[in-house]
Short mmCIF file of C-alpha atoms and ligand atoms in Angstrom, two decimals:
data_model
loop_
_atom_site.label_atom_id
_atom_site.label_comp_id
_atom_site.label_asym_id
_atom_site.label_seq_id
_atom_site.Cartn_x
_atom_site.Cartn_y
_atom_site.Cartn_z
CA MET A 110 19.68 110.41 -6.80
CA ASN A 111 17.56 108.81 -4.24
CA LYS A 112 14.87 109.40 -1.87
CA LEU A 113 16.23 108.66 2.05
CA GLU A 114 13.73 109.60 4.38
CA GLN A 115 10.61 111.29 4.47
CA LEU A 116 10.73 114.91 5.77
CA TYR A 117 7.60 116.71 5.86
CA GLU A 118 3.86 115.95 3.97
CA GLY A 119 1.95 118.54 3.28
CA LYS A 120 -1.57 118.95 1.52
CA ALA A 121 -0.13 118.43 -2.01
CA LYS A 122 3.87 117.43 -1.52
CA LYS A 123 5.77 115.13 0.46
CA VAL A 124 9.17 116.23 0.70
CA TYR A 125 12.12 113.71 1.34
CA SER A 126 15.75 114.21 2.21
CA THR A 127 18.97 112.35 -0.53
CA GLU A 128 22.37 111.70 -0.05
CA ASP A 129 23.00 115.27 -0.74
CA PRO A 130 22.48 117.48 2.44
CA ASN A 131 21.50 120.38 -0.07
CA VAL A 132 18.62 118.72 -2.17
CA VAL A 133 15.71 117.38 -1.31
CA ILE A 134 12.83 115.30 -3.38
CA VAL A 135 9.63 117.12 -3.96
CA SER A 136 6.18 113.92 -4.25
CA TYR A 137 3.60 116.00 -6.00
CA LYS A 138 0.44 114.24 -4.23
CA ASP A 139 -3.38 114.16 -6.02
CA ASP A 140 -4.88 115.30 -3.19
CA ALA A 141 -6.78 118.29 -2.70
CA THR A 142 -8.23 120.80 -0.26
CA ALA A 143 -9.81 124.37 -0.14
CA PHE A 144 -11.06 126.76 2.51
CA ASP A 145 -8.72 125.99 4.86
CA GLY A 146 -8.76 122.03 5.01
CA LEU A 147 -12.03 122.01 5.61
CA LYS A 148 -12.89 120.78 2.33
CA LYS A 149 -10.66 117.44 0.77
CA GLY A 150 -10.67 115.31 -2.19
CA THR A 151 -8.74 114.11 -5.29
CA ILE A 152 -7.46 115.39 -8.50
CA THR A 153 -6.69 112.54 -10.98
CA GLY A 154 -3.26 113.26 -12.52
CA LYS A 155 -3.12 116.84 -10.91
CA GLY A 156 0.69 115.58 -9.53
CA ALA A 157 2.01 115.20 -12.49
CA ILE A 158 0.94 118.06 -14.17
CA ASN A 159 1.55 120.81 -11.14
CA ASN A 160 5.42 118.87 -11.08
CA GLN A 161 5.84 119.19 -14.50
CA MET A 162 4.30 122.75 -15.39
CA THR A 163 6.11 123.87 -12.19
CA ASN A 164 9.44 122.96 -13.15
CA PHE A 165 8.57 123.83 -16.76
CA LEU A 166 7.84 127.41 -15.96
CA MET A 167 10.71 127.78 -13.00
CA GLN A 168 13.47 126.69 -15.73
CA GLN A 169 12.43 129.96 -18.27
CA LEU A 170 12.14 132.28 -15.19
CA GLU A 171 15.70 131.19 -14.16
CA LYS A 172 16.46 131.92 -17.24
CA ALA A 173 14.67 135.26 -17.04
CA GLY A 174 16.41 135.89 -13.84
CA VAL A 175 14.46 134.68 -10.90
CA PRO A 176 16.93 132.10 -9.37
CA THR A 177 14.60 128.72 -8.02
CA HIS A 178 15.01 125.85 -6.39
CA PHE A 179 14.61 123.69 -9.21
CA VAL A 180 17.42 121.14 -9.67
CA GLU A 181 16.20 118.55 -11.58
CA GLU A 182 12.79 116.58 -12.53
CA LEU A 183 13.11 112.92 -11.57
CA SER A 184 9.86 111.35 -13.12
CA GLU A 185 6.28 112.51 -13.54
CA ARG A 186 5.72 113.39 -9.86
CA GLU A 187 9.26 113.62 -8.58
CA THR A 188 11.66 116.67 -8.72
CA ALA A 189 15.15 117.19 -7.04
CA VAL A 190 15.21 120.90 -5.77
CA LYS A 191 17.62 123.02 -3.13
CA LYS A 192 16.66 122.51 0.21
CA VAL A 193 15.92 125.91 1.82
CA SER A 194 14.01 127.40 5.01
CA ILE A 195 10.64 128.63 3.80
CA VAL A 196 10.15 132.31 4.67
CA PRO A 197 6.82 131.71 6.28
CA LEU A 198 5.14 134.50 4.13
CA GLU A 199 2.71 133.87 1.00
CA VAL A 200 3.06 136.52 -1.85
CA ILE A 201 0.07 137.45 -3.55
CA ILE A 202 -0.06 138.77 -6.61
CA ARG A 203 -2.87 140.59 -8.14
CA ASN A 204 -3.66 141.85 -11.62
CA ILE A 205 -8.05 140.80 -11.66
CA SER A 206 -10.06 141.16 -8.59
CA ALA A 207 -11.11 137.53 -7.68
CA GLY A 208 -11.47 135.37 -5.03
CA SER A 209 -10.75 136.88 -1.17
CA PHE A 210 -10.01 140.28 -2.50
CA ALA A 211 -13.49 140.08 -3.90
CA LYS A 212 -15.08 138.88 -1.12
CA ARG A 213 -12.86 141.35 1.62
CA TYR A 214 -13.75 144.53 -0.24
CA GLY A 215 -17.00 143.51 -1.45
CA VAL A 216 -16.38 144.53 -5.28
CA GLU A 217 -17.35 141.59 -8.34
CA GLU A 218 -14.85 139.30 -10.18
CA GLY A 219 -12.73 140.35 -13.12
CA ILE A 220 -12.19 143.84 -12.44
CA VAL A 221 -8.94 144.74 -14.38
CA PHE A 222 -6.36 146.65 -12.29
CA ASP A 223 -3.91 149.50 -14.21
CA GLU A 224 -1.09 148.13 -11.84
CA PRO A 225 -0.77 144.21 -10.32
CA THR A 226 -1.02 144.24 -6.30
CA ILE A 227 0.96 142.46 -3.81
CA GLU A 228 -0.09 141.17 -0.60
CA PHE A 229 1.59 138.61 2.01
CA SER A 230 -0.53 136.31 4.11
CA TYR A 231 1.56 135.23 7.34
CA LYS A 232 1.69 131.13 6.61
CA ASN A 233 0.54 129.73 10.56
CA ASP A 234 -1.79 127.04 10.48
CA ASP A 235 -2.73 127.64 13.65
CA LEU A 236 -3.51 131.30 13.16
CA HIS A 237 -4.92 130.12 9.47
CA ASP A 238 -2.89 132.05 7.27
CA PRO A 239 -3.53 135.63 8.55
CA LEU A 240 -3.04 138.98 6.15
CA ILE A 241 0.02 140.69 7.66
CA ASN A 242 1.76 144.08 5.78
CA ASP A 243 6.06 144.58 5.27
CA TYR A 244 6.10 146.23 8.23
CA HIS A 245 4.70 143.22 10.63
CA ALA A 246 6.54 140.60 8.92
CA VAL A 247 9.99 142.92 9.95
CA ALA A 248 8.59 143.02 13.18
CA LEU A 249 7.68 139.43 13.64
CA LYS A 250 11.46 138.42 12.20
CA LEU A 251 9.79 136.67 9.22
CA ALA A 252 12.05 138.15 7.00
CA THR A 253 14.33 141.32 7.13
CA TRP A 254 13.62 144.73 4.74
CA ASP A 255 16.20 143.37 2.00
CA GLU A 256 14.70 139.89 1.94
CA ILE A 257 11.52 141.60 1.73
CA ASP A 258 12.33 144.19 -1.13
CA THR A 259 13.93 141.29 -3.50
CA ILE A 260 10.98 139.03 -2.38
CA LYS A 261 8.69 141.87 -3.94
CA LYS A 262 11.08 142.40 -7.14
CA TYR A 263 11.01 139.12 -8.12
CA ALA A 264 7.41 138.73 -7.49
CA PHE A 265 6.74 141.37 -9.86
CA GLN A 266 8.86 139.87 -11.98
CA VAL A 267 7.37 136.31 -12.33
CA ASN A 268 3.90 138.30 -12.83
CA ASP A 269 5.79 139.69 -16.11
CA PHE A 270 7.11 136.51 -17.37
CA LEU A 271 4.20 134.49 -16.82
CA LYS A 272 1.28 137.19 -17.73
CA LYS A 273 3.70 137.17 -21.32
CA THR A 274 3.34 133.17 -21.60
CA LEU A 275 0.19 131.99 -20.56
CA ALA A 276 -1.22 135.23 -22.95
CA GLU A 277 0.54 133.29 -25.41
CA CYS A 278 -1.51 130.38 -24.60
CA GLY A 279 -4.81 132.03 -24.58
CA VAL A 280 -5.18 132.36 -20.82
CA THR A 281 -5.60 135.29 -18.97
CA LEU A 282 -4.10 134.89 -15.51
CA VAL A 283 -6.18 136.90 -12.58
CA ASP A 284 -3.64 136.23 -9.37
CA PHE A 285 -1.09 133.65 -8.24
CA LYS A 286 0.50 132.68 -5.02
CA LEU A 287 4.17 132.22 -4.52
CA GLU A 288 6.76 131.18 -1.57
CA PHE A 289 10.36 131.91 -1.01
CA GLY A 290 12.91 130.25 0.39
CA LYS A 291 16.33 130.98 1.86
CA THR A 292 19.26 128.48 1.02
CA ALA A 293 22.05 127.35 3.41
CA ASP A 294 23.68 130.40 2.23
CA GLY A 295 21.34 133.12 2.46
CA THR A 296 20.47 133.68 -1.02
CA ILE A 297 16.61 134.09 -1.33
CA VAL A 298 15.18 131.84 -4.37
CA LEU A 299 11.51 131.28 -5.62
CA ALA A 300 10.49 128.01 -3.95
CA ASP A 301 7.09 125.76 -4.21
CA GLU A 302 4.95 125.48 -7.14
CA ILE A 303 3.21 127.54 -9.71
CA SER A 304 0.34 125.90 -10.99
CA PRO A 305 -3.35 125.45 -11.06
CA ASP A 306 -3.45 124.86 -8.02
CA THR A 307 -1.44 128.14 -6.94
CA CYS A 308 -3.14 130.31 -9.87
CA ARG A 309 -6.05 131.55 -11.31
CA PHE A 310 -6.26 131.03 -14.70
CA TRP A 311 -9.03 132.48 -17.43
CA ASP A 312 -9.55 131.13 -20.60
CA SER A 313 -8.80 134.57 -22.27
CA LYS A 314 -11.61 134.52 -25.11
CA THR A 315 -14.47 132.66 -22.85
CA GLY A 316 -13.78 133.80 -19.58
CA GLU A 317 -13.98 129.58 -18.74
CA LYS A 318 -11.74 129.21 -15.47
CA LEU A 319 -8.74 126.62 -15.84
CA ASP A 320 -7.87 126.27 -12.33
CA LYS A 321 -8.52 124.85 -8.78
CA ASP A 322 -10.99 126.92 -8.74
CA ARG A 323 -13.20 124.53 -10.47
CA PHE A 324 -12.79 122.45 -7.65
CA ARG A 325 -13.10 124.77 -4.82
CA ARG A 326 -16.92 126.08 -6.31
CA ASP A 327 -17.63 122.76 -7.02
CA LEU A 328 -17.85 123.82 -11.36
CA GLY A 329 -17.10 120.20 -12.56
CA ASN A 330 -14.38 119.45 -15.24
CA VAL A 331 -11.65 119.75 -12.80
CA GLU A 332 -9.60 117.39 -13.90
CA GLY A 333 -10.12 118.19 -17.55
CA ALA A 334 -9.28 121.91 -16.84
CA TYR A 335 -6.04 120.63 -15.10
CA GLN A 336 -5.28 119.33 -18.54
CA GLU A 337 -5.95 122.21 -20.19
CA MET A 338 -3.40 123.73 -18.68
CA ALA A 339 -1.32 121.01 -19.15
CA ARG A 340 -1.99 120.77 -23.07
CA ARG A 341 -1.70 124.17 -23.65
CA LEU A 342 1.37 125.61 -21.80
CA LEU A 343 3.32 122.64 -22.35
CA GLY A 344 1.71 120.80 -25.33
CA LYS A 345 1.24 117.16 -23.38
O1 C5P B 1453 -8.22 132.97 -2.03
P1 C5P B 1453 -7.28 134.30 -2.88
O2 C5P B 1453 -8.56 135.02 -3.99
O3 C5P B 1453 -6.92 134.99 -1.77
O4 C5P B 1453 -6.37 133.01 -3.46
C1 C5P B 1453 -5.08 134.39 -4.22
C2 C5P B 1453 -4.44 133.73 -5.45
O5 C5P B 1453 -3.57 132.77 -4.36
C3 C5P B 1453 -4.80 132.61 -5.84
O6 C5P B 1453 -4.65 131.85 -7.19
C4 C5P B 1453 -5.41 131.33 -5.41
O7 C5P B 1453 -5.25 129.60 -6.09
C5 C5P B 1453 -3.97 131.41 -4.26
N1 C5P B 1453 -3.85 131.12 -3.16
C6 C5P B 1453 -2.80 129.45 -3.17
N2 C5P B 1453 -2.75 129.30 -1.50
C7 C5P B 1453 -3.25 129.70 -0.43
C8 C5P B 1453 -3.99 130.78 -1.12
C9 C5P B 1453 -4.04 131.63 -2.03
O8 C5P B 1453 -2.60 128.87 -3.57
N3 C5P B 1453 -3.38 129.22 0.55
#
């Protein structure tokens, strides 16, 4: 499979067309941004780690019954995935208070919820990805009720799987963001990535942050945290 034309360049990835109209190649970059693109930097080795971690998790999620866009890992940084149209919703699941939740509701980080929460943001750069509820998403025709029901079901399945898998590696899953896409035949599949860029991971014993918050908050040892997650989850 070969990269033909660059279709898109995002903050952390580039996407290329291939000979197959239903398959694109994603290439992960080391570039990092935070705070709506205001903070920019590089996390050396991040692209390779995020690519391999995403692929490892997506292949297991497929087996656990969550359809994904994954087709084939091509190299350290590149993966063939199904071509989808992205549903313009960021789907965020939280098990523990942190980040924007703690800020918005004026609570400390680290409150363990009795049940996971779900929320949506409207993926729209001009509007800075505002929070949106499911009724608004349907009103704006971003998705149908059926699609939203499917997305919620898969998102909680991903949470159950990830929480368990990470707990076995001594990592607590605090929260994470998912994106879903629609294939040519209208099937909803998990897309984008699952990585320290898109999840909050805390060491189960020490509470040490092992994710992009080290970059966002200038905590130091950013690369070390990504490498530690790769070591624990992928054994490398
Ligand atoms: O910032 P906030 O607390 O809302 O983030 C919740 C989770 O979603 C975090 O794990 C964060 O890394 C992820 N997220 C993301 N991309 C965004 C916003 C949040 O991956 N644009």
